[in-house]
XYZ file of C-alpha atoms in Angstrom:
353
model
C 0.000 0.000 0.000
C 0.982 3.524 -0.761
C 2.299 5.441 2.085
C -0.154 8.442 2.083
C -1.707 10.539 4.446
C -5.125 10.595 2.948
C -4.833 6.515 3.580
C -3.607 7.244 7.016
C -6.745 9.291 7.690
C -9.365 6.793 5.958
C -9.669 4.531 9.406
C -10.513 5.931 12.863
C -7.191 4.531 14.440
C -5.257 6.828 11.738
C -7.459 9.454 12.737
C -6.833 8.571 16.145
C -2.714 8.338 15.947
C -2.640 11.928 14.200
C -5.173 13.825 17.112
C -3.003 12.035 19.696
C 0.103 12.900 18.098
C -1.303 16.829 17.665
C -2.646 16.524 21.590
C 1.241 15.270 22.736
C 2.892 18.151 20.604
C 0.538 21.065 21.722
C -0.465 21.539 25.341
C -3.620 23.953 23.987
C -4.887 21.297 21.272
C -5.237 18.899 24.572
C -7.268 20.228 26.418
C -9.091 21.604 23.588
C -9.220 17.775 22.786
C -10.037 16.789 26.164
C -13.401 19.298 26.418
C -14.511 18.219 23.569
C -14.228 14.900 23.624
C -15.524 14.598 27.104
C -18.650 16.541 25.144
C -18.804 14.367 22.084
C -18.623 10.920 23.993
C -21.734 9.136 24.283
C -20.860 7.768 28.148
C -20.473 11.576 28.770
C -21.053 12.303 32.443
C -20.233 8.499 33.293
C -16.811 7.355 32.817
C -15.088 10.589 33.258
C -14.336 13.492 36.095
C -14.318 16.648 33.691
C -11.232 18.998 34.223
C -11.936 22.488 33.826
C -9.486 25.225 32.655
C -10.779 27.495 35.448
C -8.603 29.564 37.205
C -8.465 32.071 40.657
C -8.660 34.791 38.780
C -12.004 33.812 37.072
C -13.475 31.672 39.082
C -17.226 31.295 38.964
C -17.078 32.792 35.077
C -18.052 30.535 32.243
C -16.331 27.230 31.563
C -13.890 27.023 28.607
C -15.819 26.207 25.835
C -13.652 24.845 22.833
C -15.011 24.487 19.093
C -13.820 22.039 16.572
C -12.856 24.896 14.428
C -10.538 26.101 17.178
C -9.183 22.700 17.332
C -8.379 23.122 13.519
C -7.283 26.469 13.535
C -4.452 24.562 16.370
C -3.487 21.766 13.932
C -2.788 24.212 11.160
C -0.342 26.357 13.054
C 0.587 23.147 15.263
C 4.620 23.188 15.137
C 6.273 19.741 14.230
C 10.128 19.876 15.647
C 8.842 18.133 18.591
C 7.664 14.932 16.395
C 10.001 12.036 16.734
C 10.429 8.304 15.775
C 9.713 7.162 20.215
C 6.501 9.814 20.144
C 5.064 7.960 16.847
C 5.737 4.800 18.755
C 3.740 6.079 22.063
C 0.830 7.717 20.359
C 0.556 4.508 17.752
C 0.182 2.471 21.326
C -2.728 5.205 22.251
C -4.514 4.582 19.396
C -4.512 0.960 19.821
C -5.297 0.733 23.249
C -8.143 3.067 22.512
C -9.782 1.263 20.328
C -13.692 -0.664 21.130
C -16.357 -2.506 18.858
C -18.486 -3.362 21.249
C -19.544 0.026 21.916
C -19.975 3.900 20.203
C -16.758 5.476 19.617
C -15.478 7.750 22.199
C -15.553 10.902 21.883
C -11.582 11.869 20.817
C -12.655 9.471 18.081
C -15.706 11.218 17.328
C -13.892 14.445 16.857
C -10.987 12.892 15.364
C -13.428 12.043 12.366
C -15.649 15.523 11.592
C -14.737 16.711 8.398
C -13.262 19.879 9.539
C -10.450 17.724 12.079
C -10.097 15.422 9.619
C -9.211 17.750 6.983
C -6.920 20.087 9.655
C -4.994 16.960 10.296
C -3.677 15.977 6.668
C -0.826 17.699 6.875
C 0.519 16.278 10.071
C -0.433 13.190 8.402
C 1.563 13.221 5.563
C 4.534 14.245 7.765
C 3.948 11.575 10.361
C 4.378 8.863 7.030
C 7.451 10.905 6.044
C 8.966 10.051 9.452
C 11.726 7.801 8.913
C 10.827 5.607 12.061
C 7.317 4.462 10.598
C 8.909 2.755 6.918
C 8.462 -0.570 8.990
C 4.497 0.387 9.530
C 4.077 -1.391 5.859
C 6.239 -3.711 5.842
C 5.946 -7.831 5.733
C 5.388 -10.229 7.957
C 9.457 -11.383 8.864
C 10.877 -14.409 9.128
C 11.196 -14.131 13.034
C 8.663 -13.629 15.024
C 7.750 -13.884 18.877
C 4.701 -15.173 20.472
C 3.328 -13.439 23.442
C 2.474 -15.822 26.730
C 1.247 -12.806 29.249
C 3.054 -14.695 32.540
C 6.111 -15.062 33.817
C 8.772 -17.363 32.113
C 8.990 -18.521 35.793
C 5.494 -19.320 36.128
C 5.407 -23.334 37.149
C 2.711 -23.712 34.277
C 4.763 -24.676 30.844
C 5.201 -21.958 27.979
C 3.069 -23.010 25.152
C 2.459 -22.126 21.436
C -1.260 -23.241 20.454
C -1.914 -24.524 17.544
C -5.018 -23.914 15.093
C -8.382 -25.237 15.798
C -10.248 -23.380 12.684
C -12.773 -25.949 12.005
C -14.397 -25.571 15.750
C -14.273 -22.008 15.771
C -16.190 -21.778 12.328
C -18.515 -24.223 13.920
C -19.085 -22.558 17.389
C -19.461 -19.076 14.896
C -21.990 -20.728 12.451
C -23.593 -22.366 15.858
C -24.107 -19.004 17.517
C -25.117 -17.453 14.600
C -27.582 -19.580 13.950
C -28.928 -18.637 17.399
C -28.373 -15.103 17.181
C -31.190 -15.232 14.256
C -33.801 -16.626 16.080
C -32.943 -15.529 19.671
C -31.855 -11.756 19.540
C -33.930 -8.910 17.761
C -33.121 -7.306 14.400
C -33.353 -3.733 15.783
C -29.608 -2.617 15.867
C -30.415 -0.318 18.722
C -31.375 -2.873 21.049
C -29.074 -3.215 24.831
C -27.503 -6.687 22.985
C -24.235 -7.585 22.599
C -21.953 -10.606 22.229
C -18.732 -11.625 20.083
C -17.066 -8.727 18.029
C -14.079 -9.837 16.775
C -13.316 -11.237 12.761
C -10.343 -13.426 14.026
C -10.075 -16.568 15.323
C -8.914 -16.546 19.028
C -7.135 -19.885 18.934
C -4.186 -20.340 16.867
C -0.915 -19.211 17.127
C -0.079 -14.955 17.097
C 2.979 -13.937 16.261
C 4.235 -10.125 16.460
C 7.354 -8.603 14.294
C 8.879 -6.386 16.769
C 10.089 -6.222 20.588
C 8.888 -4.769 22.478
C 6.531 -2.703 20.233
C 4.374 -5.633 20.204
C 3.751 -5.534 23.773
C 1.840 -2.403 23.646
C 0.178 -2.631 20.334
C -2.690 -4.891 21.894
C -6.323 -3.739 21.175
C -8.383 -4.266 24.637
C -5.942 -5.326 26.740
C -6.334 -6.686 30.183
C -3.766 -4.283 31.410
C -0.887 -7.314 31.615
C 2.186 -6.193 33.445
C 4.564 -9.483 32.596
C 5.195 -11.006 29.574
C 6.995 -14.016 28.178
C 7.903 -13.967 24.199
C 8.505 -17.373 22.644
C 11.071 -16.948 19.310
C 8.840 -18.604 16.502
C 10.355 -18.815 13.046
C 7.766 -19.231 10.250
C 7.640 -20.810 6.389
C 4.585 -20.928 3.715
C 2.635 -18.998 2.509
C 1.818 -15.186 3.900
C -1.392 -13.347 3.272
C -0.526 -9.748 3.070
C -3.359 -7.285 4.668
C -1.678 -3.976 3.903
C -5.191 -2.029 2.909
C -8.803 -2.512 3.572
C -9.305 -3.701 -0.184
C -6.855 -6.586 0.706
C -9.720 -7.406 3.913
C -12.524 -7.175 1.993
C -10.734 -9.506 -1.129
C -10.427 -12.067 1.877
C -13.811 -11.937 3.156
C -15.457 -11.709 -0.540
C -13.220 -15.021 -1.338
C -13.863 -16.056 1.381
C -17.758 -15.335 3.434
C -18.603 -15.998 6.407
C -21.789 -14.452 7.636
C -22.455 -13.089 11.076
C -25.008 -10.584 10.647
C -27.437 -12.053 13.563
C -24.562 -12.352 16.047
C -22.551 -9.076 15.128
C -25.153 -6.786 13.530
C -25.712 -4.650 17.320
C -22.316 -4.400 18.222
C -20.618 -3.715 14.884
C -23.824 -1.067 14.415
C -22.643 0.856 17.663
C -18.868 0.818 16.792
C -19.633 1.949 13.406
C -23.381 3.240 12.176
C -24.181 1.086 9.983
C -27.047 -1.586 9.784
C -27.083 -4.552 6.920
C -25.203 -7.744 6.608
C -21.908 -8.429 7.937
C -19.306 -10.872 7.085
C -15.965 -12.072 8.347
C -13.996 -14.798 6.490
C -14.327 -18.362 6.733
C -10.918 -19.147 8.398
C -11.430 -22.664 8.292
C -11.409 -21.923 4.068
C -8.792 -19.662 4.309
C -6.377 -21.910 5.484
C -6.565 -24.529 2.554
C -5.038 -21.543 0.678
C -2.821 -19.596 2.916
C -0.793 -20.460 5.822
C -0.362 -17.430 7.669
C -2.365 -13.858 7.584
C 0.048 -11.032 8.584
C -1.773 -7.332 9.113
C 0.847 -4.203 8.906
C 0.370 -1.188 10.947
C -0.949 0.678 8.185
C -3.661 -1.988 7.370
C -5.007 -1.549 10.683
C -4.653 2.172 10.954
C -6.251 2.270 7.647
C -8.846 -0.304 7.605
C -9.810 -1.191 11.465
C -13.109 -0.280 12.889
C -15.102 1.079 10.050
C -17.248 -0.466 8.087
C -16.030 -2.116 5.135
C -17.860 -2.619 1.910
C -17.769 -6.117 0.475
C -20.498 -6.410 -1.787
C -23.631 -4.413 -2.191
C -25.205 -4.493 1.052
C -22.824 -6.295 2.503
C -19.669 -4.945 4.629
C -17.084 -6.105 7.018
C -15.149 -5.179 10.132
C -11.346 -5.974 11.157
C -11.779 -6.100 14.634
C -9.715 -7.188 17.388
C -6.732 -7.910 15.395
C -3.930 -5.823 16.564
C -1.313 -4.332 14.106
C 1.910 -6.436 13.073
C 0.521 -9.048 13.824
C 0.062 -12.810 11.972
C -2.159 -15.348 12.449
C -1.029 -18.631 11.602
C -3.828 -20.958 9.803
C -2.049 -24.201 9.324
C 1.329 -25.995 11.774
C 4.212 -23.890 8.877
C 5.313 -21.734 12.051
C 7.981 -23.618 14.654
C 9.586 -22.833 17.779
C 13.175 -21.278 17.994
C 15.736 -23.462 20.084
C 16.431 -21.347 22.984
C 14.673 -19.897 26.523
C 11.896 -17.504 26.771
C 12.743 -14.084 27.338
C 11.093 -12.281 30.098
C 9.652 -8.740 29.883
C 8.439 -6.359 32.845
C 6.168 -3.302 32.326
C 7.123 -0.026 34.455
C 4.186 1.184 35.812
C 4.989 4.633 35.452
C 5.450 5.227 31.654
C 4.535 1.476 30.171
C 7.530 0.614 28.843
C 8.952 -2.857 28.488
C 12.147 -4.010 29.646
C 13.955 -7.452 29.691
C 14.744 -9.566 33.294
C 17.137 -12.160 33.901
């Protein structure tokens, strides 16, 4: 895919790396971003404490009141020599870790995608892709890769790799789908939801890059140690490095999940009609691996995908550099786990011994 800033800014989580980015660069674009996200998010008054910019000296006057035009009138005089190749790294984690399906967007990503911010911010896209720390963001999957166990290489339990189980997981999917269509209602507004995710949970995930990989993790459960498992892989790799390359898969490739995802996938993204995701279990007697760059997901994840008339797609919990391995090519390195630690204080990842 073509490193471009307009393709940056097609998906929410491009959207959402770029405001970030703008937010960490400019102290005045935050907490314009803060207000009005805190008034754009559809938990407002519920998940939050609101900071006000109030101070002694006018206390009891009104309360800062951003406007998304401020907000773009900030990004176009927003000054760049702070941007480097770490802060890409940290606001690419942001993005990811922000990101739900299950639920309406929050508000920064609400914002992030009016047509005046989204406009405001393709500049600092196209410099962000000019960056000469994010060439890797379209790369390949690599020959090495690392699987992620989230305990402790010292845990007594064994270190494992799992292996694919593609034909139950299709089956449990067409099972509860099946369900879904006579048990929950067709009104995509209704208090239902269930699975939300187009990947198969059970085999083997390999990431490109440590310790980047232990932060890009889309709703994580806030893990603190890590063990990563050296995996060196053969066969053949499924490239997802643009949203046409998803929705080639799933059109080759239907599954349908429109009674199981349709209220979910409706709140994360607005739209109502059918849904598909691809058959893995097919997938596999083709490919042996699936690898997803960064920009495929910051281009392509959570929005609605057209497949076919009427019919769209989501890429949803799949995080970015990441591969999926559909058939046994991938093996284990010789050698010991490595352990990793997260500091508490800025998230970071370092090695123990």
């Amino acid at each position: 895919m073509t490193l471009n800033g307009e393709s940056l800014l097609e998906g929410p989580r491009g959207r959402r790396l770029c405001l970030e980015l703008a937010m960490a660069l400019d102290p005045d674009i935050r907490l314009m971003v803060f207000q009005l996200g805190y008034d754009l998010d559809s938990g407002r008054g519920t998940s939050r404490v609101l900071l006000t910019a109030v101070s002694a000296d006018d206390a009891g006057g009104p309360r800062f009141s951003p406007s998304p035009e401020g907000v773009a009138a900030g990004l176009a005089a927003l000054d760049l020599t702070g941007l480097t190749d770490s802060l890409l790294q940290e606001t690419l984690e942001r993005s990811v870790d922000s990101a739900r399906y299950w639920q309406e967007p929050d508000g920064e990503d609400v914002l992030a995608g009016l047509p005046v911010i989204r406009a405001a911010l393709r500049p600092l896209a196209g410099q962000v892709l000019m960056a000469p720390g994010v060439q890797w963001w379209d790369e390949g999957r690599g020959p090495e890769q690392w699987a992620i166990d989230w305990r402790s290489a010292a845990d007594p339990a064994p270190l494992t790799v799992p292996r694919p189980s593609l034909a139950e997981w299709v089956a449990r999917v067409r099972d509860g789908e099946e369900r879904a269509v006579h048990e929950l209602p067709t009104d995509p507004y209704a208090p239902v939801s269930g699975g939300w995710w187009s990947v198969p949970p059970g085999p083997l995930r390999t990431v490109g890059r440590l310790p980047a990989g232990l932060n890009l993790v889309e709703d994580s459960l806030g893990w603190e140690v890590a063990s990563t498992i050296p995996v060196r892989g053969a066969g053949r790799t499924l490239e997802v490095r643009s949203p046409r390359d998803w929705t080639s898969l799933c059109s080759a490739f239907p599954l349908d999940v429109t009674a199981s995802r349709r209220h979910d996938w409706f709140r994360t993204t607005g739209r109502d009609g059918r849904w598909v995701i691809p058959d893995w279990e097919r997938v596999a007697e083709e490919w042996d691996a699936v690898h997803l760059t960064v920009l495929g997901y910051l281009s392509g994840a959570g929005r609605a995908l057209p497949v076919s008339p009427g019919t769209a797609t989501v890429i949803a919990g799949w995080d970015p550099d990441s591969t999926i391995w559909l058939t046994d090519a991938a093996r284990v390195e010789a050698g010991p786990a490595e352990s990793w630690v997260q500091e508490s204080q800025d998230r970071s990842w370092h090695q123990t011994h």
